[in-house]
PDB file of C-alpha atoms in Angstrom:
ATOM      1  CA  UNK A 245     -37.277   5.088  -5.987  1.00 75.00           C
ATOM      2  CA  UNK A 246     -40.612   4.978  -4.474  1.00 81.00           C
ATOM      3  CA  UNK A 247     -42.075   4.264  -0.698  1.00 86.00           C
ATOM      4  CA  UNK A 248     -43.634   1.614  -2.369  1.00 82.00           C
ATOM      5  CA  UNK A 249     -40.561   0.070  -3.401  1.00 84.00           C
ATOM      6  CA  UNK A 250     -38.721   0.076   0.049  1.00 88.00           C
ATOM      7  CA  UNK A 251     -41.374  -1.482   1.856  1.00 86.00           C
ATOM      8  CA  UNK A 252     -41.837  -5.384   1.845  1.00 83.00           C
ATOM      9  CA  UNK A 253     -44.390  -7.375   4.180  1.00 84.00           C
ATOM     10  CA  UNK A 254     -41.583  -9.014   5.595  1.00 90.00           C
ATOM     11  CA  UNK A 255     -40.681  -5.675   7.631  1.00 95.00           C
ATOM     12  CA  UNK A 256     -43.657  -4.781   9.061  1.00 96.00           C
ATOM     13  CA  UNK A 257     -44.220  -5.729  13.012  1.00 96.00           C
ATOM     14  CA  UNK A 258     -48.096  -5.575  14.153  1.00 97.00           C
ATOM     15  CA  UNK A 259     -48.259  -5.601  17.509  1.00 96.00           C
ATOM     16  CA  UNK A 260     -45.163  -4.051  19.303  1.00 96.00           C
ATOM     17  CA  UNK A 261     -44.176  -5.333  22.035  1.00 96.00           C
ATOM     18  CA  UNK A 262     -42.164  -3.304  23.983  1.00 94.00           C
ATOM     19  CA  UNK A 263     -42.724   0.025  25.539  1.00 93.00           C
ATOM     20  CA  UNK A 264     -39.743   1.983  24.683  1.00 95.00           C
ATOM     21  CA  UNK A 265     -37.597   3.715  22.265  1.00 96.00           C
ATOM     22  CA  UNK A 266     -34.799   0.912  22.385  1.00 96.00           C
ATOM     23  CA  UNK A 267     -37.187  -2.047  22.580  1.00 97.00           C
ATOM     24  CA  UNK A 268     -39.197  -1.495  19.872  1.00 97.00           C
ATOM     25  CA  UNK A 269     -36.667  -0.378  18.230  1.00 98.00           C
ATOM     26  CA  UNK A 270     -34.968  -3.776  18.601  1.00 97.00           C
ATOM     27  CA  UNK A 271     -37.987  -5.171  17.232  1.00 97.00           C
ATOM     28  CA  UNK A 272     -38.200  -3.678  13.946  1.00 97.00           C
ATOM     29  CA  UNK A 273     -34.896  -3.648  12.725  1.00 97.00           C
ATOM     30  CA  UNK A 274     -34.310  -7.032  13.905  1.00 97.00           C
ATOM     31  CA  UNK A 275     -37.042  -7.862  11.241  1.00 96.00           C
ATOM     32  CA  UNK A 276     -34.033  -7.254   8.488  1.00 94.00           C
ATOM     33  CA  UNK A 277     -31.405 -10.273   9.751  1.00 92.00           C
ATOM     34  CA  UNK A 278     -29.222  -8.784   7.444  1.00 93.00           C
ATOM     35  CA  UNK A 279     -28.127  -5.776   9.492  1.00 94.00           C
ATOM     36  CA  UNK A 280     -26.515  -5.720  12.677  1.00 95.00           C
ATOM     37  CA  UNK A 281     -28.962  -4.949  15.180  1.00 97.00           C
ATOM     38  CA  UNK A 282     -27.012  -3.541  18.088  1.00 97.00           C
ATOM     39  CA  UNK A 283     -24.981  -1.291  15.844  1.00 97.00           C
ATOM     40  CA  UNK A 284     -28.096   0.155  13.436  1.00 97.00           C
ATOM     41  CA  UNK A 285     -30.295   0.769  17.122  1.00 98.00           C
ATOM     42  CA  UNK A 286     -27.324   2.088  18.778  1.00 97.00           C
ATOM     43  CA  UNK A 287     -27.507   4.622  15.593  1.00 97.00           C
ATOM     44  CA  UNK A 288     -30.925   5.118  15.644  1.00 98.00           C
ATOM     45  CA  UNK A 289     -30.869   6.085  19.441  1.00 97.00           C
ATOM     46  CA  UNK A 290     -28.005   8.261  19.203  1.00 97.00           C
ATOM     47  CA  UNK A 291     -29.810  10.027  16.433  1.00 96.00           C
ATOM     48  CA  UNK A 292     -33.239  10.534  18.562  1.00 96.00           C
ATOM     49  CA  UNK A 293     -30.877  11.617  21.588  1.00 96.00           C
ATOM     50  CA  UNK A 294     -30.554  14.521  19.184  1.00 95.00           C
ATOM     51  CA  UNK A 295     -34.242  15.408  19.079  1.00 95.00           C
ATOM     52  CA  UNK A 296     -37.148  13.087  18.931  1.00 96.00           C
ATOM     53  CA  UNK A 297     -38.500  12.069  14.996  1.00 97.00           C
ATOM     54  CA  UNK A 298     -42.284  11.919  16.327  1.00 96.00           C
ATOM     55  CA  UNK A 299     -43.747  14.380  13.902  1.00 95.00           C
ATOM     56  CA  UNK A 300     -46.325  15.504  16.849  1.00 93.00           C
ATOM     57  CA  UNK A 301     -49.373  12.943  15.394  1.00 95.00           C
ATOM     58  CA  UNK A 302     -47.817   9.804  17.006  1.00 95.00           C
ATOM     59  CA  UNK A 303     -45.768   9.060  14.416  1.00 96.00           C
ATOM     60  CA  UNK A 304     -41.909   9.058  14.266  1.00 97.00           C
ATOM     61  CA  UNK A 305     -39.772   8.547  11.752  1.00 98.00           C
ATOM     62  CA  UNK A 306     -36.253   7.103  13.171  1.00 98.00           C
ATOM     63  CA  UNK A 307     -33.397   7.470  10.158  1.00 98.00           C
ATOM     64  CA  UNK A 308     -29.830   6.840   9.991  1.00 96.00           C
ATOM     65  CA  UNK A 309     -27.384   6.346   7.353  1.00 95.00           C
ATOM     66  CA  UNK A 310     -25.805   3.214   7.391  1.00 95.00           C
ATOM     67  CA  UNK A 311     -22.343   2.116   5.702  1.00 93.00           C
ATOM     68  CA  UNK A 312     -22.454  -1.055   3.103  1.00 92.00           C
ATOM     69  CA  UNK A 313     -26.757  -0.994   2.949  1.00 93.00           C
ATOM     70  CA  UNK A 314     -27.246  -0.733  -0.975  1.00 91.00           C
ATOM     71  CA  UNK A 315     -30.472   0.999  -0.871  1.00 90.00           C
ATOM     72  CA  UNK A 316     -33.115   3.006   0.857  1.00 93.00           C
ATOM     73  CA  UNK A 317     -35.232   0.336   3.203  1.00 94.00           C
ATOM     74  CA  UNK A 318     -37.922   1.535   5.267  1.00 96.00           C
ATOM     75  CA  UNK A 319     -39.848  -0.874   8.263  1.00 97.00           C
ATOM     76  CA  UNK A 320     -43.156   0.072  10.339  1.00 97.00           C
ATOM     77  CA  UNK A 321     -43.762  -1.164  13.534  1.00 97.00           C
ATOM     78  CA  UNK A 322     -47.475  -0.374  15.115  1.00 97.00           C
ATOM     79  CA  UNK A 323     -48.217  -0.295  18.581  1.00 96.00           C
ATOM     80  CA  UNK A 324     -51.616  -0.623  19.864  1.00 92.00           C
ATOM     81  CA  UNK A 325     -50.786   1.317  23.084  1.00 93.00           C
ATOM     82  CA  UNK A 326     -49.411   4.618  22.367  1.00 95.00           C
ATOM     83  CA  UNK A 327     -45.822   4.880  23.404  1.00 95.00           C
ATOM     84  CA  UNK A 328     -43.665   7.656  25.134  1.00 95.00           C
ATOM     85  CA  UNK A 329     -40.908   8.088  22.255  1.00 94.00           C
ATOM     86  CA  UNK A 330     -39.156  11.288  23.179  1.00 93.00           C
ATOM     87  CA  UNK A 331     -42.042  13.440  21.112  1.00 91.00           C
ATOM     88  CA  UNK A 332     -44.644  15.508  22.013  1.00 91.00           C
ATOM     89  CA  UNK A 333     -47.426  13.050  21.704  1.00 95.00           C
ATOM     90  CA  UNK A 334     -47.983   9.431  22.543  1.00 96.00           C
ATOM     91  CA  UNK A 335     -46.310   7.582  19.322  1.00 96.00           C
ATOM     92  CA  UNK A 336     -48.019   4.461  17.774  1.00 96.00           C
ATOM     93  CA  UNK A 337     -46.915   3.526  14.438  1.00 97.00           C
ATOM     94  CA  UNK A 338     -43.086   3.895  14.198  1.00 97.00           C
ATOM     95  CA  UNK A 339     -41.194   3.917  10.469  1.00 97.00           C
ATOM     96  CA  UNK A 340     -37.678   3.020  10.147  1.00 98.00           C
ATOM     97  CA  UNK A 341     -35.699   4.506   7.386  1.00 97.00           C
ATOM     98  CA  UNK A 342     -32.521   3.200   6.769  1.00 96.00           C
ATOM     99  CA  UNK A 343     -30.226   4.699   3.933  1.00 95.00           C
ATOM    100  CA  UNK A 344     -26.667   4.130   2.206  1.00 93.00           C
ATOM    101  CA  UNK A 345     -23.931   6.832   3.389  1.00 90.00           C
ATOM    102  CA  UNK A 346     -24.097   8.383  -0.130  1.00 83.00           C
ATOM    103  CA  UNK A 347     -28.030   8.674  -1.141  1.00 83.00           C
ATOM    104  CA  UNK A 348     -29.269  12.102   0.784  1.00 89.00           C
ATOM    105  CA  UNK A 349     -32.095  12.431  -2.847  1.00 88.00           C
ATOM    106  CA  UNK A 350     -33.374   9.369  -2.264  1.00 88.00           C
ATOM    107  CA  UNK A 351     -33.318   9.414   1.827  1.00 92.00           C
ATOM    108  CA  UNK A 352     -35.043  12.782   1.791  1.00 93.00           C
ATOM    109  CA  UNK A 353     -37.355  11.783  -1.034  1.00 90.00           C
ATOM    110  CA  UNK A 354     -38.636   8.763   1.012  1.00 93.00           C
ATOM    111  CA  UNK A 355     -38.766  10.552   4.580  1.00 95.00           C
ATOM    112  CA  UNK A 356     -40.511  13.253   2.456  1.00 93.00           C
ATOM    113  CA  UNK A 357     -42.943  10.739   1.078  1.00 91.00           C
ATOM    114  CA  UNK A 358     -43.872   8.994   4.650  1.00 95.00           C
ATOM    115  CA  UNK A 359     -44.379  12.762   5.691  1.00 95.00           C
ATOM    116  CA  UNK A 360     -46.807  13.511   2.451  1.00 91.00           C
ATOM    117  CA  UNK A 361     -48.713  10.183   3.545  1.00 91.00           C
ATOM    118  CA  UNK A 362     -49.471  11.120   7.017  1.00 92.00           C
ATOM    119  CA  UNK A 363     -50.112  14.805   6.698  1.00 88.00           C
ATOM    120  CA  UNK A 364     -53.916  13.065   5.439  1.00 87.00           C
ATOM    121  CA  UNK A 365     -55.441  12.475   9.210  1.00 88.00           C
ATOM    122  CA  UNK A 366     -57.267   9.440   7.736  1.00 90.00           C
ATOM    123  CA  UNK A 367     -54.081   8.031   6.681  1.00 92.00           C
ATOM    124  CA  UNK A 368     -52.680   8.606  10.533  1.00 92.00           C
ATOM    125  CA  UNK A 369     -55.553   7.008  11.807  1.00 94.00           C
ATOM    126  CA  UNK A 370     -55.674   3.958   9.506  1.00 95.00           C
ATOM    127  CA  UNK A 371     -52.569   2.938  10.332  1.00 95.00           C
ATOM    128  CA  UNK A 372     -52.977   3.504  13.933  1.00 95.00           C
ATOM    129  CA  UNK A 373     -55.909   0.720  13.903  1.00 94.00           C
ATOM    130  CA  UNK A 374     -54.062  -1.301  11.114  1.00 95.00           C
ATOM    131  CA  UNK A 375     -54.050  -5.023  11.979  1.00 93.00           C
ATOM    132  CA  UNK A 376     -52.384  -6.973   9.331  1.00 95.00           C
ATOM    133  CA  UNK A 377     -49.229  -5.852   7.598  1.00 94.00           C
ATOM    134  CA  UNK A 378     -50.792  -6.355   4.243  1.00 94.00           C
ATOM    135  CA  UNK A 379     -53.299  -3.659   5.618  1.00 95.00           C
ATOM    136  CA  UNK A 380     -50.047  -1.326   6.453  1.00 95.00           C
ATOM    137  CA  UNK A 381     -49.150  -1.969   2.723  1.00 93.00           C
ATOM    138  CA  UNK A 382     -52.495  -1.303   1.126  1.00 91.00           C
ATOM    139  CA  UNK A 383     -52.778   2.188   3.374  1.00 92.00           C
ATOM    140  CA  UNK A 384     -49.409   3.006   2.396  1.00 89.00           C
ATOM    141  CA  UNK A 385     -49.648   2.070  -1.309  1.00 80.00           C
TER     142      UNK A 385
ATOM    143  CA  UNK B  20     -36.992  16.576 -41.483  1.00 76.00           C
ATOM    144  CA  UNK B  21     -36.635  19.797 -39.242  1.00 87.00           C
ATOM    145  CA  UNK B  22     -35.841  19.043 -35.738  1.00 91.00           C
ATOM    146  CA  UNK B  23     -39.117  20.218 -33.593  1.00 92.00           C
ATOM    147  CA  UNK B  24     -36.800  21.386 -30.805  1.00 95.00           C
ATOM    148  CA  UNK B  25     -33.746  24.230 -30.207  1.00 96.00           C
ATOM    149  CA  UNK B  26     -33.716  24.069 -26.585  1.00 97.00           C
ATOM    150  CA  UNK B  27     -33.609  20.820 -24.175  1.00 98.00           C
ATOM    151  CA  UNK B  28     -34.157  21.211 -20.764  1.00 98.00           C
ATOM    152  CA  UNK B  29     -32.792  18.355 -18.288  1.00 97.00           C
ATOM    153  CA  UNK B  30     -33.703  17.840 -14.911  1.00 96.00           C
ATOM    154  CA  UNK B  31     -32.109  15.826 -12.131  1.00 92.00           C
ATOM    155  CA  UNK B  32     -31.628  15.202  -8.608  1.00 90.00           C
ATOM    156  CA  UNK B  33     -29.061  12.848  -7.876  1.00 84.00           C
ATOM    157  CA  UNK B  34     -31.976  10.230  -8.207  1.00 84.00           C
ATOM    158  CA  UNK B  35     -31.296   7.132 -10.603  1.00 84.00           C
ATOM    159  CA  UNK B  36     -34.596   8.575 -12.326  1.00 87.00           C
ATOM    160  CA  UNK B  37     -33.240  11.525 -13.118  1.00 90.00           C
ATOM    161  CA  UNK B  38     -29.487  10.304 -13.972  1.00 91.00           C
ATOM    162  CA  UNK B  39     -31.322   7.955 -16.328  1.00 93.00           C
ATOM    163  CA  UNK B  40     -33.000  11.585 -18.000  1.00 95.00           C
ATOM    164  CA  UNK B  41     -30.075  13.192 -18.035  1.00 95.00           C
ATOM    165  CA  UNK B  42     -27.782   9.870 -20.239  1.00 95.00           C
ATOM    166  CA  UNK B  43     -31.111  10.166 -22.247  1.00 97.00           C
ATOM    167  CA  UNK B  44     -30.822  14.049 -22.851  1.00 97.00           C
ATOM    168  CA  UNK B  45     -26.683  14.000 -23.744  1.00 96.00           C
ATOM    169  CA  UNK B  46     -27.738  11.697 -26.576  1.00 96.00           C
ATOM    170  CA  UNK B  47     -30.308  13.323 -27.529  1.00 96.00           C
ATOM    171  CA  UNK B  48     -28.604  16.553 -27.870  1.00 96.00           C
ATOM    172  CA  UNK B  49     -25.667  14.632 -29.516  1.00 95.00           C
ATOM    173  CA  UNK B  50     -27.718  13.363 -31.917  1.00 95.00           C
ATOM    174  CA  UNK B  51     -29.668  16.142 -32.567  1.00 95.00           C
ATOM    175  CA  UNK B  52     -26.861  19.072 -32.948  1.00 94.00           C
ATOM    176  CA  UNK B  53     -29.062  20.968 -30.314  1.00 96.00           C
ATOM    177  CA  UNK B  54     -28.007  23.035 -27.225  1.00 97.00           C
ATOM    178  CA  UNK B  55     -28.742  20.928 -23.859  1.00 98.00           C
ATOM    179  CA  UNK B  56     -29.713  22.745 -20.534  1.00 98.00           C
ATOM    180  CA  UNK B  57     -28.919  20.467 -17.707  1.00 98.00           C
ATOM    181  CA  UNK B  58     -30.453  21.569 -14.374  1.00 97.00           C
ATOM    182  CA  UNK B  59     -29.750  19.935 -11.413  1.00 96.00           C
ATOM    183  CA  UNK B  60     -32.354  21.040  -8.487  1.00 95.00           C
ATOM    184  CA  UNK B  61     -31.592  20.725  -4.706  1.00 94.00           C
ATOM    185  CA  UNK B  62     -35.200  20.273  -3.027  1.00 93.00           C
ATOM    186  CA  UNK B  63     -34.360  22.504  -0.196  1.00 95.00           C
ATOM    187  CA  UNK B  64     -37.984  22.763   0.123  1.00 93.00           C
ATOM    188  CA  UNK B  65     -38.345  19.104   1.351  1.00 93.00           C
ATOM    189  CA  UNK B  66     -35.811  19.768   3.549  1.00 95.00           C
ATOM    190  CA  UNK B  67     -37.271  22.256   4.936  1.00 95.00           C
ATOM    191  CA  UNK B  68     -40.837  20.500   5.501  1.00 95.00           C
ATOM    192  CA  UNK B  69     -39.129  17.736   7.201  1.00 96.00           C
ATOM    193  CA  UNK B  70     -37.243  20.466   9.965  1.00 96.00           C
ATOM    194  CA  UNK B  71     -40.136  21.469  10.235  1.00 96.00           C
ATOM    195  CA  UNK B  72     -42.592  18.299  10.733  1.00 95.00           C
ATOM    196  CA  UNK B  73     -38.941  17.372  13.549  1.00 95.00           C
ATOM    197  CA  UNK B  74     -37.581  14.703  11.328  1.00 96.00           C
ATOM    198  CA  UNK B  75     -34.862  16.627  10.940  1.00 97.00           C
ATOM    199  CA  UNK B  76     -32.568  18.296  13.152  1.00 96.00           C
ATOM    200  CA  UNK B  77     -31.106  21.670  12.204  1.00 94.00           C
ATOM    201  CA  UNK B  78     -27.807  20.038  12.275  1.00 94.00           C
ATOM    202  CA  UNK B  79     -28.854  17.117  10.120  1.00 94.00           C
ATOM    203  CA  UNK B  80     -30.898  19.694   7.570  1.00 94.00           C
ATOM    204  CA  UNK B  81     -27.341  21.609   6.937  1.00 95.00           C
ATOM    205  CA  UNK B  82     -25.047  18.073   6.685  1.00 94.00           C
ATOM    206  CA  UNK B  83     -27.907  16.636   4.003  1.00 94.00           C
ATOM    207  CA  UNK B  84     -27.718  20.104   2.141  1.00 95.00           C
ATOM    208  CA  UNK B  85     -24.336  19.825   1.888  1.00 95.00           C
ATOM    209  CA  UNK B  86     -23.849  16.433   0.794  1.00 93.00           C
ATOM    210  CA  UNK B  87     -26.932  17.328  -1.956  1.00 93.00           C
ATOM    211  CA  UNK B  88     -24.752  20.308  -2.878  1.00 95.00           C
ATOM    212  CA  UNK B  89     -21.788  17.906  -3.470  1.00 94.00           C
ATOM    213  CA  UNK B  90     -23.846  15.630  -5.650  1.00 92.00           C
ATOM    214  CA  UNK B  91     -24.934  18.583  -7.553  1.00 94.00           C
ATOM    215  CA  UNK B  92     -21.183  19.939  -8.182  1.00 96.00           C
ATOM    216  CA  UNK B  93     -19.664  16.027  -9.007  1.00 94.00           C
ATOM    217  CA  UNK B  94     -23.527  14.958 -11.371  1.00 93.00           C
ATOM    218  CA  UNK B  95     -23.122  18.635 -13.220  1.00 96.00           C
ATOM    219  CA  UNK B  96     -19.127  18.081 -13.966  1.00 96.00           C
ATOM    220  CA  UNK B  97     -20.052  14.684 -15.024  1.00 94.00           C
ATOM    221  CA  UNK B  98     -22.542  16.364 -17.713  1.00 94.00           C
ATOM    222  CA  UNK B  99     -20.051  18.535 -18.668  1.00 96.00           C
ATOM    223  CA  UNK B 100     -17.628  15.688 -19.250  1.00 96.00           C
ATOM    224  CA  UNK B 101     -19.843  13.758 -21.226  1.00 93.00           C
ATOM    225  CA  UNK B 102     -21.267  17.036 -23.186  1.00 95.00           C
ATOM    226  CA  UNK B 103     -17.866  17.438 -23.738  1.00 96.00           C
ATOM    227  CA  UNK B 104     -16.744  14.294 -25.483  1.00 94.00           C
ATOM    228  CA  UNK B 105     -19.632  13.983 -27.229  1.00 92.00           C
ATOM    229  CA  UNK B 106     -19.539  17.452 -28.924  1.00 94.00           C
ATOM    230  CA  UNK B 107     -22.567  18.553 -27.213  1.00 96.00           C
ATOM    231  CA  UNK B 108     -23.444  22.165 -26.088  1.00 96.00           C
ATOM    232  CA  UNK B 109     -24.393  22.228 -22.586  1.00 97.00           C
ATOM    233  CA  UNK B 110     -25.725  24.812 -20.076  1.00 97.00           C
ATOM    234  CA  UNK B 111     -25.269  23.247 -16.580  1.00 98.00           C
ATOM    235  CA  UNK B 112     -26.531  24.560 -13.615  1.00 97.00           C
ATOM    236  CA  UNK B 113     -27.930  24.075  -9.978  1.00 97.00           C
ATOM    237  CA  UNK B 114     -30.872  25.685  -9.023  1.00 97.00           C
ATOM    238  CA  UNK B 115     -32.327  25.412  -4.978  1.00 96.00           C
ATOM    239  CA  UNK B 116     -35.945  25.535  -3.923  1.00 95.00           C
ATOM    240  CA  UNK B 117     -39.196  23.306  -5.410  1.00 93.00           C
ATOM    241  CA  UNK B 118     -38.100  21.083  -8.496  1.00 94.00           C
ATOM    242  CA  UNK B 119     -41.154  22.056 -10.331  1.00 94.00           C
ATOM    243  CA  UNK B 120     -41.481  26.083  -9.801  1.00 95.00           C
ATOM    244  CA  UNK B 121     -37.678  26.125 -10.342  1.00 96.00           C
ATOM    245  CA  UNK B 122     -37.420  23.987 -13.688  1.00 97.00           C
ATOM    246  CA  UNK B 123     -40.783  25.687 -14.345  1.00 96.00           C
ATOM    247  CA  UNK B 124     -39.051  29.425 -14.131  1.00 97.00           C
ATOM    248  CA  UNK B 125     -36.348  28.105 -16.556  1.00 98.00           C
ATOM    249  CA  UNK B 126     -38.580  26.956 -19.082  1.00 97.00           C
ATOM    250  CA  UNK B 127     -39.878  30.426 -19.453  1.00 97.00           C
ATOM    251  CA  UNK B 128     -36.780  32.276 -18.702  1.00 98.00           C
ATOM    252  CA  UNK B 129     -34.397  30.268 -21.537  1.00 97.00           C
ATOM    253  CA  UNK B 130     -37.045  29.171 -24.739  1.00 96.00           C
ATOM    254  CA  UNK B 131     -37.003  25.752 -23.661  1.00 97.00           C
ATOM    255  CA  UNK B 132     -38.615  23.500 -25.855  1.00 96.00           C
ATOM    256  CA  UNK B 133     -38.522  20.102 -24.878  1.00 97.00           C
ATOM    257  CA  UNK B 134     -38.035  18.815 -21.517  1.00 97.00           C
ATOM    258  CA  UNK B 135     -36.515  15.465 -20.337  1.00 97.00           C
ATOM    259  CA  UNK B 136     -37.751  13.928 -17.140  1.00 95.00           C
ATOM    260  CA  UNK B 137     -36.856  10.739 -15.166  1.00 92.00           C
ATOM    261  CA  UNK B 138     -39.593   8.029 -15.256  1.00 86.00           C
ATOM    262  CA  UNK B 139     -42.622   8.961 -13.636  1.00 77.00           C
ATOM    263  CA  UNK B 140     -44.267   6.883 -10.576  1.00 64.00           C
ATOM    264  CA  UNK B 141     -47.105   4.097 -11.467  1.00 59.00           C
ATOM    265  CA  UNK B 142     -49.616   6.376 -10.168  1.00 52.00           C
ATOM    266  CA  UNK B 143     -51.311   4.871  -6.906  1.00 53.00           C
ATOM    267  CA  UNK B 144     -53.523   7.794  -5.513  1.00 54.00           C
ATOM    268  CA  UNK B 145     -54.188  11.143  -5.749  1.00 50.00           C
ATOM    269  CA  UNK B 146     -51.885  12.258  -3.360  1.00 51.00           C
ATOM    270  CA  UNK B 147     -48.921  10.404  -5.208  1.00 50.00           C
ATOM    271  CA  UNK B 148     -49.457  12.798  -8.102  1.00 46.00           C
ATOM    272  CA  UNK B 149     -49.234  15.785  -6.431  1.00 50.00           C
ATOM    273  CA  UNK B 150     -45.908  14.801  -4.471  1.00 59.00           C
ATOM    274  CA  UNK B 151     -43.514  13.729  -6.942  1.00 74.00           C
ATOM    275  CA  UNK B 152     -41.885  16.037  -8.911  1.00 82.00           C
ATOM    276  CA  UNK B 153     -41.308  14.107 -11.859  1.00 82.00           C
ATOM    277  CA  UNK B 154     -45.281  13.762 -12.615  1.00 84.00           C
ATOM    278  CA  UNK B 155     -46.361  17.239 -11.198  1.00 87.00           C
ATOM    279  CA  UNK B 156     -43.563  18.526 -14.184  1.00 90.00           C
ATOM    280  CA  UNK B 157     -45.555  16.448 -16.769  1.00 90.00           C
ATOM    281  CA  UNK B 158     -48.949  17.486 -16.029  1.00 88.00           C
ATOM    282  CA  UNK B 159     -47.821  21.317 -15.691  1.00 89.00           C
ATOM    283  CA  UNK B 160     -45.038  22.000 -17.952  1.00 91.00           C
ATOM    284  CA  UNK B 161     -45.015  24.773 -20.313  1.00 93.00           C
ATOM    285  CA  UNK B 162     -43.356  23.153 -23.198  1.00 96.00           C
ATOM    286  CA  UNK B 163     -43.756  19.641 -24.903  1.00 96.00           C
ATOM    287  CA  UNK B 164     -42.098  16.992 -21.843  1.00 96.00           C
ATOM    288  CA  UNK B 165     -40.330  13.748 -23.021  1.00 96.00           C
ATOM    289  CA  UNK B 166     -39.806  10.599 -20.336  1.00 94.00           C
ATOM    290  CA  UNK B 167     -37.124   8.229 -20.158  1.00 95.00           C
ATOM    291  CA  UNK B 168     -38.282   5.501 -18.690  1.00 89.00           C
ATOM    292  CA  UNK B 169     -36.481   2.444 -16.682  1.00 79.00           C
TER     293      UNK B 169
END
């Protein structure tokens, strides 16, 4: 399982809207209408209650595991204004990873491959200024 | 003909990729008469990049390493299940640390001839080929590498 493979243009949101943790939150995994929104952000949140997932470049990755998902998926929402999400830095692209209960290879293998991407500051910045979620893609690919 | 091999080497990770290898590898070794070396790897080094980069918690690192150390126990008694009915002689065990300097170190250390490995990624960028395991194995491998692919 690749990054490649759990991304789809159908789960990217360019702009976000809101200008919090739980709002834009809302946005991007509402983009999957198969998952229960409330439940998966109430997840998410509890999780970043924990300690923030922005990686200190104004990116954060959000994870949870998730009972009755059958594989990895992974959505990007991009925010043209910095955001305040718990980190140590402004965050403006935000990836959601979403895994099944019993798949910690393939969860760590995809948070570990969003982390390879954006450790390259051109990457970081690309997607910062990306547009078009077939741009996302295409950085990401 | 004389078999060109003594020694297989298996690697997985809990990944379908490397379950896929390891199927491969039992009936290989079953069909060949030779010993099989099945080593299951826990990245703990990706674990520990992603503490450190905060998209882990410490908390989170420890339950993940657990539940990798669970998959390791339940894949390797699988192998030895399967080695078992199909006559095969098998050498599991579960190594910790990076995939490649691990299997890498057991190459050397046992006379392993031929190593099985998952499908490799369609290779996008640079950057792809130095992350996954699978394809840094191929390009660096010590001894003659066989794929199983999807």
């Amino acid at each position: 399982m690749t990054l490649h493979e759990c991304l789809n243009r159908g789960r990217i949101k360019i702009p976000l809207i809101g200008r919090d943790a739980k709002s834009v939150l809302y946005e991007i995994v509402s983009l999957d209408e198969t998952l229960d929104t409330d439940k998966v952000v109430k997840t998410l949140l509890e999780r970043e209650n924990e300690g923030s997932t922005e990686m200190g470049i104004g990116i954060a990755i959000p994870h949870a595991r998730i009972p009755g998902l059958d594989s990895v998926s992974v959505s990007v929402g991009i925010s043209p204004e910095p955001m305040d999400f718990g980190g140590s830095v402004l965050t403006s692209v935000i990836f959601v990873v979403l895994a099944p209960e019993k798949s910690a290879s393939d969860h760590i293998r995809i948070l570990s491959a969003i982390v390879e991407k954006c450790s390259a500051g051109r990457t970081v910045e690309a997607l910062k200024n990306a547009s078009t979620s077939e741009e996302v893609l295409s950085i990401l690919s | 003909m004389k078999i060109p091999f003594s020694n297989i080497l298996v690697y997985f990770d809990g990944s379908e990729e490397g379950d896929d290898a390891l199927d491969y590898a039992l009936s290989l070794a079953g069909a060949t008469g030779v010993k099989l070396h099945a080593v299951y790897v826990i990245n703990t080094k990706a674990v520990g990049v992603l503490l450190k980069k905060h998209v882990f918690v410490s908390g989170e690192r420890d339950e993940y390493l657990g539940d990798l150390k669970k998959d390791a126990e339940k894949r390797t008694r699988y192998a030895n299940r399967i080695a078992e009915r199909k006559g095969v002689k098998i050498i599991t065990e579960i190594g910790e640390g990076a995939p490649h300097k691990v299997i890498e170190d057991y190459i050397k250390a046992n006379g392993i001839d031929l190593l099985v490995l998952g499908a490799v990624n369609e290779i996008r960028s640079r950057r792809d080929e130095i992350t996954s395991e699978n394809d840094r194995l191929l390009r660096t491998s010590s001894c003659p590498v066989l794929i199983v692919k999807r």
